[in-house]
Each structure stands twice: as structure tokens, then as C-alpha cells.
PDB file of C-alpha atoms in Angstrom:
ATOM      1  CA  MET A   1     -25.686  38.090   4.662  1.00 40.00           C
ATOM      2  CA  THR A   2     -24.618  41.386   5.641  1.00 41.00           C
ATOM      3  CA  THR A   3     -21.318  43.007   4.646  1.00 45.00           C
ATOM      4  CA  ALA A   4     -20.325  43.185   8.107  1.00 45.00           C
ATOM      5  CA  THR A   5     -20.761  39.538   8.755  1.00 43.00           C
ATOM      6  CA  THR A   6     -19.127  38.791   5.431  1.00 68.00           C
ATOM      7  CA  GLU A   7     -16.115  40.801   6.749  1.00 71.00           C
ATOM      8  CA  ALA A   8     -15.988  39.001   9.891  1.00 76.00           C
ATOM      9  CA  ASP A   9     -16.048  35.676   8.231  1.00 74.00           C
ATOM     10  CA  ILE A  10     -13.141  36.720   6.075  1.00 76.00           C
ATOM     11  CA  GLN A  11     -10.905  37.711   9.019  1.00 79.00           C
ATOM     12  CA  ALA A  12     -12.002  34.418  10.857  1.00 79.00           C
ATOM     13  CA  GLN A  13     -10.642  32.688   8.019  1.00 77.00           C
ATOM     14  CA  LEU A  14      -7.360  34.376   7.881  1.00 80.00           C
ATOM     15  CA  ALA A  15      -7.003  33.949  11.253  1.00 79.00           C
ATOM     16  CA  ARG A  16      -7.455  30.232  10.918  1.00 80.00           C
ATOM     17  CA  LEU A  17      -4.643  30.202   8.585  1.00 81.00           C
ATOM     18  CA  GLY A  18      -2.158  31.738  10.718  1.00 80.00           C
ATOM     19  CA  THR A  19      -3.182  29.032  13.467  1.00 82.00           C
ATOM     20  CA  LEU A  20      -2.590  26.474  10.860  1.00 82.00           C
ATOM     21  CA  ARG A  21       1.147  27.892  10.037  1.00 79.00           C
ATOM     22  CA  THR A  22       1.688  28.131  13.870  1.00 78.00           C
ATOM     23  CA  ALA A  23       0.521  24.572  14.433  1.00 79.00           C
ATOM     24  CA  ILE A  24       3.026  23.304  11.689  1.00 79.00           C
ATOM     25  CA  ALA A  25       5.544  25.139  13.369  1.00 74.00           C
ATOM     26  CA  GLN A  26       5.615  23.293  16.255  1.00 72.00           C
ATOM     27  CA  ALA A  27       7.166  20.320  14.330  1.00 71.00           C
ATOM     28  CA  ILE A  28       9.034  22.139  11.520  1.00 73.00           C
ATOM     29  CA  VAL A  29      11.948  24.521  12.478  1.00 70.00           C
ATOM     30  CA  GLY A  30      12.451  27.071   9.776  1.00 71.00           C
ATOM     31  CA  GLN A  31      11.625  26.442   6.119  1.00 74.00           C
ATOM     32  CA  GLU A  32       9.062  29.298   6.246  1.00 79.00           C
ATOM     33  CA  ALA A  33       9.052  29.662   2.500  1.00 84.00           C
ATOM     34  CA  VAL A  34       8.367  25.891   1.903  1.00 84.00           C
ATOM     35  CA  VAL A  35       5.675  26.084   4.361  1.00 84.00           C
ATOM     36  CA  GLU A  36       4.135  28.836   2.834  1.00 88.00           C
ATOM     37  CA  GLN A  37       4.144  27.367  -0.727  1.00 90.00           C
ATOM     38  CA  LEU A  38       2.798  24.097   0.591  1.00 89.00           C
ATOM     39  CA  LEU A  39      -0.057  26.224   2.150  1.00 90.00           C
ATOM     40  CA  ILE A  40      -0.632  27.904  -1.251  1.00 93.00           C
ATOM     41  CA  GLY A  41      -1.051  24.648  -2.867  1.00 92.00           C
ATOM     42  CA  LEU A  42      -3.645  23.672  -0.060  1.00 90.00           C
ATOM     43  CA  LEU A  43      -5.715  26.708  -0.577  1.00 91.00           C
ATOM     44  CA  ALA A  44      -5.233  26.696  -4.470  1.00 92.00           C
ATOM     45  CA  GLY A  45      -6.386  23.102  -4.610  1.00 90.00           C
ATOM     46  CA  GLY A  46      -3.371  21.857  -6.132  1.00 91.00           C
ATOM     47  CA  HIS A  47      -0.868  19.226  -5.888  1.00 92.00           C
ATOM     48  CA  CYS A  48       2.692  19.697  -4.930  1.00 92.00           C
ATOM     49  CA  LEU A  49       6.052  17.884  -5.852  1.00 92.00           C
ATOM     50  CA  LEU A  50       8.736  18.419  -2.819  1.00 89.00           C
ATOM     51  CA  GLU A  51      12.084  17.845  -4.245  1.00 86.00           C
ATOM     52  CA  GLY A  52      15.346  18.044  -1.804  1.00 80.00           C
ATOM     53  CA  VAL A  53      18.200  15.830  -0.535  1.00 75.00           C
ATOM     54  CA  PRO A  54      17.420  13.049   2.232  1.00 74.00           C
ATOM     55  CA  GLY A  55      17.169  14.323   5.716  1.00 72.00           C
ATOM     56  CA  LEU A  56      15.559  17.852   5.127  1.00 71.00           C
ATOM     57  CA  GLY A  57      12.389  16.868   6.596  1.00 72.00           C
ATOM     58  CA  LYS A  58      10.182  16.832   3.484  1.00 76.00           C
ATOM     59  CA  THR A  59       8.010  13.707   4.813  1.00 76.00           C
ATOM     60  CA  LEU A  60       8.010  15.213   8.240  1.00 78.00           C
ATOM     61  CA  LEU A  61       6.748  18.446   6.784  1.00 79.00           C
ATOM     62  CA  VAL A  62       3.745  16.821   4.900  1.00 79.00           C
ATOM     63  CA  ARG A  63       2.816  14.556   7.869  1.00 80.00           C
ATOM     64  CA  SER A  64       2.892  17.714  10.076  1.00 81.00           C
ATOM     65  CA  LEU A  65       0.217  19.209   7.472  1.00 83.00           C
ATOM     66  CA  GLY A  66      -1.742  16.038   7.746  1.00 81.00           C
ATOM     67  CA  GLN A  67      -1.802  16.107  11.486  1.00 80.00           C
ATOM     68  CA  ALA A  68      -2.754  19.924  11.618  1.00 84.00           C
ATOM     69  CA  LEU A  69      -5.758  19.382   9.405  1.00 84.00           C
ATOM     70  CA  GLU A  70      -8.778  17.315  10.551  1.00 81.00           C
ATOM     71  CA  LEU A  71      -8.546  15.065   7.159  1.00 82.00           C
ATOM     72  CA  GLN A  72      -7.664  11.816   6.316  1.00 85.00           C
ATOM     73  CA  PHE A  73      -3.995  11.190   5.875  1.00 86.00           C
ATOM     74  CA  ARG A  74      -2.112   8.189   4.219  1.00 89.00           C
ATOM     75  CA  ARG A  75       1.438   7.684   3.172  1.00 89.00           C
ATOM     76  CA  VAL A  76       2.368   5.458   0.441  1.00 89.00           C
ATOM     77  CA  GLN A  77       6.386   4.599  -0.036  1.00 90.00           C
ATOM     78  CA  PHE A  78       6.657   4.124  -3.629  1.00 89.00           C
ATOM     79  CA  THR A  79       9.048   1.065  -4.642  1.00 88.00           C
ATOM     80  CA  PRO A  80      10.200  -0.564  -7.906  1.00 88.00           C
ATOM     81  CA  ASP A  81       7.888  -3.104  -7.369  1.00 89.00           C
ATOM     82  CA  LEU A  82       4.625  -1.065  -6.380  1.00 89.00           C
ATOM     83  CA  MET A  83       1.665  -2.069  -8.622  1.00 89.00           C
ATOM     84  CA  PRO A  84      -1.171   0.448  -9.712  1.00 88.00           C
ATOM     85  CA  SER A  85      -3.646  -1.694  -7.698  1.00 88.00           C
ATOM     86  CA  ASP A  86      -1.465  -1.306  -4.840  1.00 89.00           C
ATOM     87  CA  ILE A  87      -2.536   2.486  -4.894  1.00 90.00           C
ATOM     88  CA  LEU A  88      -5.972   2.596  -6.708  1.00 89.00           C
ATOM     89  CA  GLY A  89      -7.330  -0.749  -5.161  1.00 86.00           C
ATOM     90  CA  THR A  90      -8.602  -3.994  -6.434  1.00 85.00           C
ATOM     91  CA  GLU A  91     -11.778  -6.016  -6.881  1.00 80.00           C
ATOM     92  CA  LEU A  92     -12.326  -9.045  -4.227  1.00 82.00           C
ATOM     93  CA  LEU A  93     -14.547 -12.106  -5.013  1.00 78.00           C
ATOM     94  CA  GLU A  94     -16.934 -12.648  -2.266  1.00 77.00           C
ATOM     95  CA  GLU A  95     -19.552 -15.321  -1.397  1.00 75.00           C
ATOM     96  CA  ASP A  96     -22.940 -15.030   0.105  1.00 73.00           C
ATOM     97  CA  HIS A  97     -23.205 -17.681   2.450  1.00 73.00           C
ATOM     98  CA  GLY A  98     -26.679 -17.878   2.649  1.00 73.00           C
ATOM     99  CA  THR A  99     -27.227 -17.977  -1.190  1.00 77.00           C
ATOM    100  CA  GLY A 100     -24.102 -19.144  -2.540  1.00 70.00           C
ATOM    101  CA  HIS A 101     -24.028 -16.288  -4.879  1.00 79.00           C
ATOM    102  CA  ARG A 102     -20.551 -14.848  -5.854  1.00 77.00           C
ATOM    103  CA  HIS A 103     -20.011 -11.305  -6.524  1.00 74.00           C
ATOM    104  CA  PHE A 104     -16.939  -8.721  -6.973  1.00 77.00           C
ATOM    105  CA  ARG A 105     -16.728  -6.025  -4.594  1.00 77.00           C
ATOM    106  CA  PHE A 106     -14.273  -2.901  -5.150  1.00 79.00           C
ATOM    107  CA  GLN A 107     -11.732  -2.656  -2.265  1.00 84.00           C
ATOM    108  CA  PRO A 108     -10.431   1.081  -2.266  1.00 86.00           C
ATOM    109  CA  GLY A 109      -6.845   1.472  -2.184  1.00 86.00           C
ATOM    110  CA  PRO A 110      -4.952   4.200  -0.184  1.00 91.00           C
ATOM    111  CA  ILE A 111      -5.406   6.792  -2.815  1.00 92.00           C
ATOM    112  CA  PHE A 112      -9.058   7.079  -1.361  1.00 92.00           C
ATOM    113  CA  THR A 113      -8.054   9.652   1.279  1.00 90.00           C
ATOM    114  CA  ASN A 114      -7.932  13.624   1.716  1.00 89.00           C
ATOM    115  CA  LEU A 115      -4.145  13.591   1.893  1.00 89.00           C
ATOM    116  CA  LEU A 116      -1.865  11.306   0.145  1.00 90.00           C
ATOM    117  CA  LEU A 117       1.828  11.383   0.825  1.00 90.00           C
ATOM    118  CA  ALA A 118       3.550   9.962  -2.168  1.00 89.00           C
ATOM    119  CA  ASP A 119       6.791   9.234  -0.533  1.00 88.00           C
ATOM    120  CA  GLU A 120       9.787   8.889  -3.355  1.00 87.00           C
ATOM    121  CA  LEU A 121       7.373   9.118  -6.268  1.00 88.00           C
ATOM    122  CA  ASN A 122      10.174   8.824  -8.682  1.00 86.00           C
ATOM    123  CA  ARG A 123      11.115   5.300  -7.495  1.00 87.00           C
ATOM    124  CA  THR A 124       8.152   3.502  -9.164  1.00 87.00           C
ATOM    125  CA  PRO A 125       7.715   2.634 -12.692  1.00 86.00           C
ATOM    126  CA  PRO A 126       5.725   4.635 -15.250  1.00 85.00           C
ATOM    127  CA  LYS A 127       3.116   2.323 -15.031  1.00 85.00           C
ATOM    128  CA  THR A 128       2.261   2.914 -11.465  1.00 86.00           C
ATOM    129  CA  GLN A 129       3.100   6.570 -11.756  1.00 85.00           C
ATOM    130  CA  ALA A 130       0.407   6.957 -14.260  1.00 84.00           C
ATOM    131  CA  ALA A 131      -2.158   5.289 -12.074  1.00 83.00           C
ATOM    132  CA  LEU A 132      -2.049   8.756 -10.433  1.00 84.00           C
ATOM    133  CA  LEU A 133      -2.709  10.646 -13.375  1.00 81.00           C
ATOM    134  CA  GLU A 134      -6.644  10.432 -13.571  1.00 80.00           C
ATOM    135  CA  ALA A 135      -7.022  10.914  -9.870  1.00 86.00           C
ATOM    136  CA  MET A 136      -4.711  13.973  -9.820  1.00 87.00           C
ATOM    137  CA  GLN A 137      -6.799  15.612 -12.566  1.00 85.00           C
ATOM    138  CA  GLU A 138     -10.132  14.399 -12.251  1.00 86.00           C
ATOM    139  CA  ARG A 139     -10.304  13.257  -8.579  1.00 89.00           C
ATOM    140  CA  THR A 140     -11.732  10.173  -9.801  1.00 89.00           C
ATOM    141  CA  VAL A 141     -10.569   6.422 -10.207  1.00 88.00           C
ATOM    142  CA  SER A 142     -11.923   4.274 -12.864  1.00 84.00           C
ATOM    143  CA  TYR A 143     -11.797   0.515 -12.081  1.00 80.00           C
ATOM    144  CA  ALA A 144     -13.335  -2.413 -14.223  1.00 77.00           C
ATOM    145  CA  GLY A 145     -15.522   0.310 -15.997  1.00 80.00           C
ATOM    146  CA  VAL A 146     -16.831   1.923 -12.897  1.00 83.00           C
ATOM    147  CA  THR A 147     -15.707   5.552 -11.891  1.00 86.00           C
ATOM    148  CA  HIS A 148     -15.246   5.893  -8.126  1.00 87.00           C
ATOM    149  CA  GLN A 149     -15.207   9.574  -6.774  1.00 90.00           C
ATOM    150  CA  LEU A 150     -12.391  10.483  -4.350  1.00 90.00           C
ATOM    151  CA  PRO A 151     -13.220  12.408  -1.159  1.00 89.00           C
ATOM    152  CA  ALA A 152     -13.087  16.130  -0.904  1.00 86.00           C
ATOM    153  CA  PRO A 153     -10.706  17.827  -0.653  1.00 89.00           C
ATOM    154  CA  PHE A 154      -8.046  15.928  -2.190  1.00 90.00           C
ATOM    155  CA  PHE A 155      -4.124  16.452  -2.281  1.00 90.00           C
ATOM    156  CA  VAL A 156      -1.193  14.391  -3.697  1.00 91.00           C
ATOM    157  CA  LEU A 157       1.977  15.575  -1.900  1.00 89.00           C
ATOM    158  CA  ALA A 158       4.706  13.923  -3.529  1.00 89.00           C
ATOM    159  CA  THR A 159       8.725  13.865  -2.790  1.00 87.00           C
ATOM    160  CA  GLN A 160      11.577  13.039  -4.903  1.00 84.00           C
ATOM    161  CA  ASN A 161      15.476  12.677  -4.331  1.00 77.00           C
ATOM    162  CA  PRO A 162      17.464  14.873  -6.730  1.00 74.00           C
ATOM    163  CA  LEU A 163      20.672  12.906  -5.923  1.00 68.00           C
ATOM    164  CA  GLU A 164      20.190   9.292  -6.662  1.00 63.00           C
ATOM    165  CA  GLN A 165      19.267   8.552 -10.135  1.00 64.00           C
ATOM    166  CA  ALA A 166      20.007   4.902 -10.113  1.00 64.00           C
ATOM    167  CA  GLY A 167      16.896   2.766  -9.959  1.00 66.00           C
ATOM    168  CA  THR A 168      14.693   5.830 -10.331  1.00 77.00           C
ATOM    169  CA  TYR A 169      12.161   6.808 -13.154  1.00 80.00           C
ATOM    170  CA  PRO A 170      11.910  10.298 -14.149  1.00 81.00           C
ATOM    171  CA  LEU A 171       8.172  11.652 -13.985  1.00 82.00           C
ATOM    172  CA  PRO A 172       6.959  12.296 -17.492  1.00 80.00           C
ATOM    173  CA  GLU A 173       6.111  15.722 -18.548  1.00 81.00           C
ATOM    174  CA  ALA A 174       2.270  14.875 -18.676  1.00 79.00           C
ATOM    175  CA  GLN A 175       2.399  14.083 -14.742  1.00 81.00           C
ATOM    176  CA  LEU A 176       4.653  16.699 -13.956  1.00 86.00           C
ATOM    177  CA  ASP A 177       2.248  19.276 -15.581  1.00 88.00           C
ATOM    178  CA  ARG A 178      -0.459  17.852 -13.041  1.00 89.00           C
ATOM    179  CA  PHE A 179       1.314  19.389 -10.036  1.00 92.00           C
ATOM    180  CA  LEU A 180       0.566  22.929  -9.133  1.00 93.00           C
ATOM    181  CA  LEU A 181       3.827  23.743  -7.663  1.00 94.00           C
ATOM    182  CA  HIS A 182       7.362  22.153  -7.627  1.00 93.00           C
ATOM    183  CA  ILE A 183       8.832  22.862  -4.337  1.00 91.00           C
ATOM    184  CA  ARG A 184      12.528  22.929  -3.740  1.00 88.00           C
ATOM    185  CA  VAL A 185      13.652  22.223  -0.027  1.00 83.00           C
ATOM    186  CA  ASP A 186      16.920  23.310   0.586  1.00 82.00           C
ATOM    187  CA  TYR A 187      19.571  23.016   3.789  1.00 81.00           C
ATOM    188  CA  PRO A 188      18.351  24.919   6.719  1.00 78.00           C
ATOM    189  CA  THR A 189      20.423  27.852   8.191  1.00 79.00           C
ATOM    190  CA  GLU A 190      22.995  27.199  11.288  1.00 84.00           C
ATOM    191  CA  THR A 191      20.739  28.617  13.584  1.00 83.00           C
ATOM    192  CA  GLU A 192      17.806  26.419  12.426  1.00 76.00           C
ATOM    193  CA  GLU A 193      19.946  23.546  12.141  1.00 79.00           C
ATOM    194  CA  ARG A 194      20.989  24.027  16.070  1.00 82.00           C
ATOM    195  CA  ASP A 195      17.376  24.295  16.810  1.00 78.00           C
ATOM    196  CA  ILE A 196      16.470  20.915  15.024  1.00 75.00           C
ATOM    197  CA  LEU A 197      19.416  19.293  16.751  1.00 78.00           C
ATOM    198  CA  ALA A 198      17.897  20.620  20.185  1.00 77.00           C
ATOM    199  CA  GLN A 199      14.456  19.824  19.472  1.00 74.00           C
ATOM    200  CA  THR A 200      14.685  16.316  17.887  1.00 72.00           C
ATOM    201  CA  THR A 201      17.361  14.951  20.427  1.00 75.00           C
ATOM    202  CA  GLY A 202      15.658  15.587  23.693  1.00 68.00           C
ATOM    203  CA  THR A 203      12.702  14.011  25.963  1.00 67.00           C
ATOM    204  CA  ARG A 204      10.355  16.270  24.742  1.00 67.00           C
ATOM    205  CA  HIS A 205       8.246  15.434  21.516  1.00 67.00           C
ATOM    206  CA  SER A 206       6.205  18.301  19.806  1.00 68.00           C
ATOM    207  CA  GLU A 207       2.611  17.243  19.031  1.00 73.00           C
ATOM    208  CA  VAL A 208       0.920  19.154  16.134  1.00 77.00           C
ATOM    209  CA  PRO A 209      -2.554  19.915  17.092  1.00 77.00           C
ATOM    210  CA  GLN A 210      -5.670  19.506  14.867  1.00 78.00           C
ATOM    211  CA  VAL A 211      -6.773  23.082  13.891  1.00 80.00           C
ATOM    212  CA  MET A 212      -8.961  22.804  10.792  1.00 83.00           C
ATOM    213  CA  HIS A 213     -11.287  20.465   9.316  1.00 83.00           C
ATOM    214  CA  GLY A 214     -12.188  19.539   5.746  1.00 80.00           C
ATOM    215  CA  GLU A 215     -15.196  22.023   5.511  1.00 85.00           C
ATOM    216  CA  GLU A 216     -12.966  24.915   6.365  1.00 86.00           C
ATOM    217  CA  VAL A 217     -10.276  23.862   3.677  1.00 87.00           C
ATOM    218  CA  LEU A 218     -13.072  23.754   1.087  1.00 88.00           C
ATOM    219  CA  ALA A 219     -14.406  27.081   2.327  1.00 87.00           C
ATOM    220  CA  LEU A 220     -11.001  28.636   1.918  1.00 88.00           C
ATOM    221  CA  GLN A 221     -10.501  27.212  -1.452  1.00 90.00           C
ATOM    222  CA  ALA A 222     -13.828  28.962  -2.554  1.00 90.00           C
ATOM    223  CA  ARG A 223     -12.620  32.280  -0.903  1.00 90.00           C
ATOM    224  CA  VAL A 224      -9.417  32.050  -2.932  1.00 92.00           C
ATOM    225  CA  ARG A 225     -11.571  32.199  -6.309  1.00 92.00           C
ATOM    226  CA  GLU A 226     -12.877  35.232  -5.083  1.00 90.00           C
ATOM    227  CA  VAL A 227      -9.395  36.908  -4.656  1.00 92.00           C
ATOM    228  CA  HIS A 228      -9.328  39.770  -7.176  1.00 93.00           C
ATOM    229  CA  LEU A 229      -6.363  39.797  -9.850  1.00 94.00           C
ATOM    230  CA  GLY A 230      -6.383  42.672 -12.148  1.00 93.00           C
ATOM    231  CA  ASP A 231      -6.662  42.657 -15.874  1.00 93.00           C
ATOM    232  CA  ASP A 232      -2.889  44.112 -16.141  1.00 94.00           C
ATOM    233  CA  LEU A 233      -1.718  41.262 -13.923  1.00 95.00           C
ATOM    234  CA  LEU A 234      -3.552  38.732 -15.942  1.00 95.00           C
ATOM    235  CA  ALA A 235      -2.000  40.095 -19.145  1.00 94.00           C
ATOM    236  CA  TRP A 236       1.290  40.122 -17.630  1.00 95.00           C
ATOM    237  CA  ILE A 237       1.107  36.175 -16.649  1.00 95.00           C
ATOM    238  CA  THR A 238      -0.047  35.365 -20.153  1.00 94.00           C
ATOM    239  CA  ARG A 239       2.826  37.013 -21.735  1.00 93.00           C
ATOM    240  CA  LEU A 240       5.311  35.302 -19.150  1.00 93.00           C
ATOM    241  CA  VAL A 241       4.065  31.932 -19.868  1.00 94.00           C
ATOM    242  CA  ARG A 242       3.751  32.689 -23.919  1.00 93.00           C
ATOM    243  CA  ALA A 243       7.459  33.926 -23.707  1.00 92.00           C
ATOM    244  CA  SER A 244       8.610  30.784 -22.055  1.00 92.00           C
ATOM    245  CA  ARG A 245       8.193  28.929 -25.589  1.00 92.00           C
ATOM    246  CA  PRO A 246      10.857  29.157 -27.825  1.00 90.00           C
ATOM    247  CA  ASN A 247       9.825  31.120 -31.016  1.00 84.00           C
ATOM    248  CA  GLU A 248      11.272  34.199 -33.028  1.00 77.00           C
ATOM    249  CA  SER A 249       9.579  36.557 -30.318  1.00 80.00           C
ATOM    250  CA  ALA A 250      10.756  34.738 -27.342  1.00 82.00           C
ATOM    251  CA  PRO A 251      13.709  36.203 -25.395  1.00 84.00           C
ATOM    252  CA  ALA A 252      17.200  35.330 -26.211  1.00 85.00           C
ATOM    253  CA  GLU A 253      17.815  33.201 -23.141  1.00 87.00           C
ATOM    254  CA  VAL A 254      14.395  31.049 -23.834  1.00 87.00           C
ATOM    255  CA  LYS A 255      15.859  30.585 -27.634  1.00 88.00           C
ATOM    256  CA  GLN A 256      19.086  29.244 -26.466  1.00 88.00           C
ATOM    257  CA  TRP A 257      18.176  27.184 -23.231  1.00 90.00           C
ATOM    258  CA  VAL A 258      14.389  25.943 -23.700  1.00 90.00           C
ATOM    259  CA  LYS A 259      13.476  23.328 -25.988  1.00 90.00           C
ATOM    260  CA  TRP A 260       9.604  23.209 -24.875  1.00 89.00           C
ATOM    261  CA  GLY A 261       8.044  25.860 -22.962  1.00 89.00           C
ATOM    262  CA  ALA A 262       5.180  26.137 -20.420  1.00 90.00           C
ATOM    263  CA  GLY A 263       1.416  25.295 -21.673  1.00 89.00           C
ATOM    264  CA  PRO A 264      -1.823  26.999 -20.789  1.00 91.00           C
ATOM    265  CA  ARG A 265      -2.158  25.246 -17.477  1.00 92.00           C
ATOM    266  CA  ALA A 266       1.100  27.188 -16.226  1.00 94.00           C
ATOM    267  CA  GLY A 267      -1.033  30.308 -16.454  1.00 94.00           C
ATOM    268  CA  GLN A 268      -3.850  28.787 -14.889  1.00 94.00           C
ATOM    269  CA  SER A 269      -1.685  27.772 -11.822  1.00 95.00           C
ATOM    270  CA  LEU A 270       0.069  30.979 -11.643  1.00 96.00           C
ATOM    271  CA  VAL A 271      -3.295  32.807 -11.352  1.00 96.00           C
ATOM    272  CA  LEU A 272      -4.651  30.477  -8.481  1.00 96.00           C
ATOM    273  CA  ALA A 273      -1.343  30.377  -6.538  1.00 96.00           C
ATOM    274  CA  ALA A 274      -1.149  34.002  -6.823  1.00 96.00           C
ATOM    275  CA  LYS A 275      -4.387  34.651  -5.187  1.00 96.00           C
ATOM    276  CA  ALA A 276      -3.673  31.849  -2.665  1.00 94.00           C
ATOM    277  CA  ARG A 277      -0.361  33.831  -1.647  1.00 94.00           C
ATOM    278  CA  ALA A 278      -2.596  37.163  -1.439  1.00 93.00           C
ATOM    279  CA  LEU A 279      -5.069  35.547   0.931  1.00 91.00           C
ATOM    280  CA  LEU A 280      -2.477  33.737   3.110  1.00 90.00           C
ATOM    281  CA  HIS A 281      -1.007  37.242   3.395  1.00 90.00           C
ATOM    282  CA  GLY A 282      -4.299  38.775   4.483  1.00 87.00           C
ATOM    283  CA  ARG A 283      -5.009  40.429   1.180  1.00 89.00           C
ATOM    284  CA  LEU A 284      -8.270  39.976  -1.028  1.00 89.00           C
ATOM    285  CA  ALA A 285      -6.378  41.204  -4.149  1.00 93.00           C
ATOM    286  CA  ALA A 286      -3.144  39.664  -5.866  1.00 94.00           C
ATOM    287  CA  THR A 287      -0.261  41.874  -6.470  1.00 94.00           C
ATOM    288  CA  ARG A 288       2.763  41.835  -8.876  1.00 95.00           C
ATOM    289  CA  ASP A 289       4.894  40.643  -5.589  1.00 94.00           C
ATOM    290  CA  ASP A 290       2.660  37.534  -5.709  1.00 95.00           C
ATOM    291  CA  ILE A 291       3.244  36.635  -9.192  1.00 95.00           C
ATOM    292  CA  VAL A 292       7.368  37.071  -8.844  1.00 95.00           C
ATOM    293  CA  ALA A 293       7.195  35.203  -5.701  1.00 95.00           C
ATOM    294  CA  LEU A 294       5.482  32.065  -7.405  1.00 95.00           C
ATOM    295  CA  ALA A 295       6.651  32.101 -10.899  1.00 95.00           C
ATOM    296  CA  ALA A 296       9.600  29.586 -10.369  1.00 94.00           C
ATOM    297  CA  PRO A 297       7.446  26.853  -8.233  1.00 95.00           C
ATOM    298  CA  VAL A 298       4.829  27.267 -10.809  1.00 95.00           C
ATOM    299  CA  MET A 299       7.168  26.969 -13.968  1.00 94.00           C
ATOM    300  CA  ARG A 300      10.218  25.182 -13.065  1.00 92.00           C
ATOM    301  CA  HIS A 301       8.791  21.653 -13.693  1.00 92.00           C
ATOM    302  CA  ARG A 302       7.065  22.855 -17.087  1.00 92.00           C
ATOM    303  CA  LEU A 303      10.057  23.877 -18.965  1.00 91.00           C
ATOM    304  CA  LEU A 304      12.101  21.466 -20.879  1.00 90.00           C
ATOM    305  CA  LEU A 305      15.599  22.464 -21.071  1.00 90.00           C
ATOM    306  CA  SER A 306      17.876  22.231 -24.017  1.00 89.00           C
ATOM    307  CA  PHE A 307      21.380  20.424 -24.650  1.00 92.00           C
ATOM    308  CA  ALA A 308      23.041  24.023 -24.683  1.00 90.00           C
ATOM    309  CA  ALA A 309      21.182  24.551 -21.085  1.00 87.00           C
ATOM    310  CA  GLU A 310      22.821  21.661 -19.764  1.00 88.00           C
ATOM    311  CA  ALA A 311      26.049  22.074 -21.181  1.00 90.00           C
ATOM    312  CA  GLU A 312      26.133  25.832 -19.592  1.00 89.00           C
ATOM    313  CA  GLN A 313      24.699  24.393 -16.361  1.00 90.00           C
ATOM    314  CA  LYS A 314      21.672  26.458 -16.514  1.00 90.00           C
ATOM    315  CA  SER A 315      18.638  25.406 -14.584  1.00 90.00           C
ATOM    316  CA  ALA A 316      14.887  26.423 -15.065  1.00 91.00           C
ATOM    317  CA  ASP A 317      14.946  28.813 -12.480  1.00 92.00           C
ATOM    318  CA  ASP A 318      17.626  30.745 -14.610  1.00 92.00           C
ATOM    319  CA  VAL A 319      15.271  30.872 -17.607  1.00 92.00           C
ATOM    320  CA  ILE A 320      12.391  32.152 -15.308  1.00 94.00           C
ATOM    321  CA  ALA A 321      14.751  34.833 -13.803  1.00 93.00           C
ATOM    322  CA  ALA A 322      15.417  35.856 -17.458  1.00 92.00           C
ATOM    323  CA  LEU A 323      11.632  35.982 -18.158  1.00 93.00           C
ATOM    324  CA  LEU A 324      10.854  38.131 -15.440  1.00 93.00           C
ATOM    325  CA  ARG A 325      13.484  40.694 -16.512  1.00 91.00           C
ATOM    326  CA  SER A 326      12.598  40.542 -20.008  1.00 91.00           C
ATOM    327  CA  VAL A 327       8.949  40.517 -20.052  1.00 89.00           C
ATOM    328  CA  PRO A 328       7.691  43.832 -19.535  1.00 87.00           C
ATOM    329  CA  PHE A 329       4.713  44.132 -16.777  1.00 83.00           C
ATOM    330  CA  ALA A 330       3.181  46.982 -18.772  1.00 72.00           C
ATOM    331  CA  GLY A 331       1.970  46.642 -22.416  1.00 51.00           C
TER     332      GLY A 331
END
């Protein structure tokens, strides 16, 4: 393959990303930052957790992404009575009418898809939440001693409501760590909210066209790995993650507000997310701006705050902002 052909391929891939963003925008008004972070998760091959109050279009956003991608899409509404077999699948006893021989056949559950929308994930008990752990990390499902491979690509896009705590089960730290990004969905601006009202209460219905298939997604994921990230940026990411752990050398805010800091997976996620953002913006090299933009979505769900932070009404984002201020880029 010649250099000119390679450059042409890259430009074609970048153009497809623009087409994908345009397709999603036909159903989603505003929320550019949320859409961008969702696409970054897609390109980096990671799972995303969307958090926001009801009615902000979280489910619609994920469904629109599923419609724009020529991938198999399934939605599971998580409820307190949902069992692991409702997600993973179960074995059925079948009989061969010719021989009378009986055997078990595995019936795959809804997790055997490319894009799984886990709606209100925190409404189901830990037993069912844990059923997703192997699938999210290993892309496999083990049942009755047999390991079943999930289709590629595979994404879990989960939503949760931060307001209602009655009847919910907070996700354990081990499962939170499996999410590449924790995306906050906020209220729209006044102009965006007016556009939403006009678009959703008339006779026209926005259709999201299919603009990308699975092979293109896998090719883009491979391209993300090729994006350059300099040694100085890699060193800075390492220092940022290590500085989030409360010890003698940690910043004062971390010592005061953090009980448990981020692990190595946070650094891996920040590197991949920064590379994906660079590619999404048409660059083949990550910059410091990519890291600053994604530090909060990557790390906010990986910090366990102390009682002092709760008493002072400090959030994980406050800690991350302090880290970005206090951890030097050079040296």
C-alpha cells in the first residue's frame, strides 16, 4: 500500500466520522460534548456510563447511535427482578423426535449483540450487575462450563439516574472501573430546549440513517491505536493518575478529599480516549488539550471520595480539576 493510498484511506475514515456525527444530530438536539464522548468511547473500544436526570434523551442518544451504525442493537430495561440468565441466556432441554435423545442447547440472551443499552443499570441487584463483568472485560460469556464469544465490536452503553436512590443498587467499584468513560448529561440550553420542543411535537419524525457498519468501526478502532501520543504526554498521564492516590506526595486536595485513588486502568483509558479524541478531530497525534478534555470523564468514577469531601460538598470533578492544576506537565 502506497503512502498516498494510506493518506486517502485516513481521510475517508475521518469523513465517515463526520457523517456519523451528522446522522446522530438528526435526532439529537445539542449535547455536542456528550455525543463526542460517546463517539470517543466507540472509537476507543470502551464502554460508557451515561448519568443524568430523567428526560434528557440518554436512551434516545444511545438508540440513535445504534440506528446510525449498521450493528445489531438491543435494549435491556434493568429492574429489581431481572436475573443474570435474562441477560446472558440459558440452557434449554431439547428432544430429538427421531431418536428420542435429549440434550441441552444454549439459548443466547440479549447480551449477544454489538451494542447493548443497559437502561437504568443501577436498578438491578448486584447479582445481575455482576453478570456483565466478564462480558465487559473479556468479551465472552461463560455458562455451564462453556465459554461463548461475543460478537465484535461489542459495547455496553449504560444509563443511570442520579436522583432516585430508593430501590437502587450503586454499582460496585470493580464494575465502574470497566467503563471507559462516565459521561454526565446536563440540561440543554434555552435555544436547544426550544428546538427540542419544536422537533418532537410536530408531524415530522427524524429518521437516523445507517452510515457505518461493523467492519468500519473495527478499522477505526485499529486506527486509534496508531495515533501518536508523545512520551511527555504519557509521563504526564502517569503522574496525574498516581497523584490521585492519597499518600505523602499527593496534592493537598487529594489527601483531604480522596479515600481511594484511580488504578492503572485509568491511565490506559486516558491514553486511548485521548487518541480517539485526536482522531475524531482529524489529527493523528494526541495533544495536551485531549487529555485535559477527557480527564474528568475517565477518572470521575474511579475515585472514592472521603467523608470530608462529602461534608464540604466536593465532587470527583473538583479533585480532578485540582490535579490538573497541581500536577506539572513538564518534569
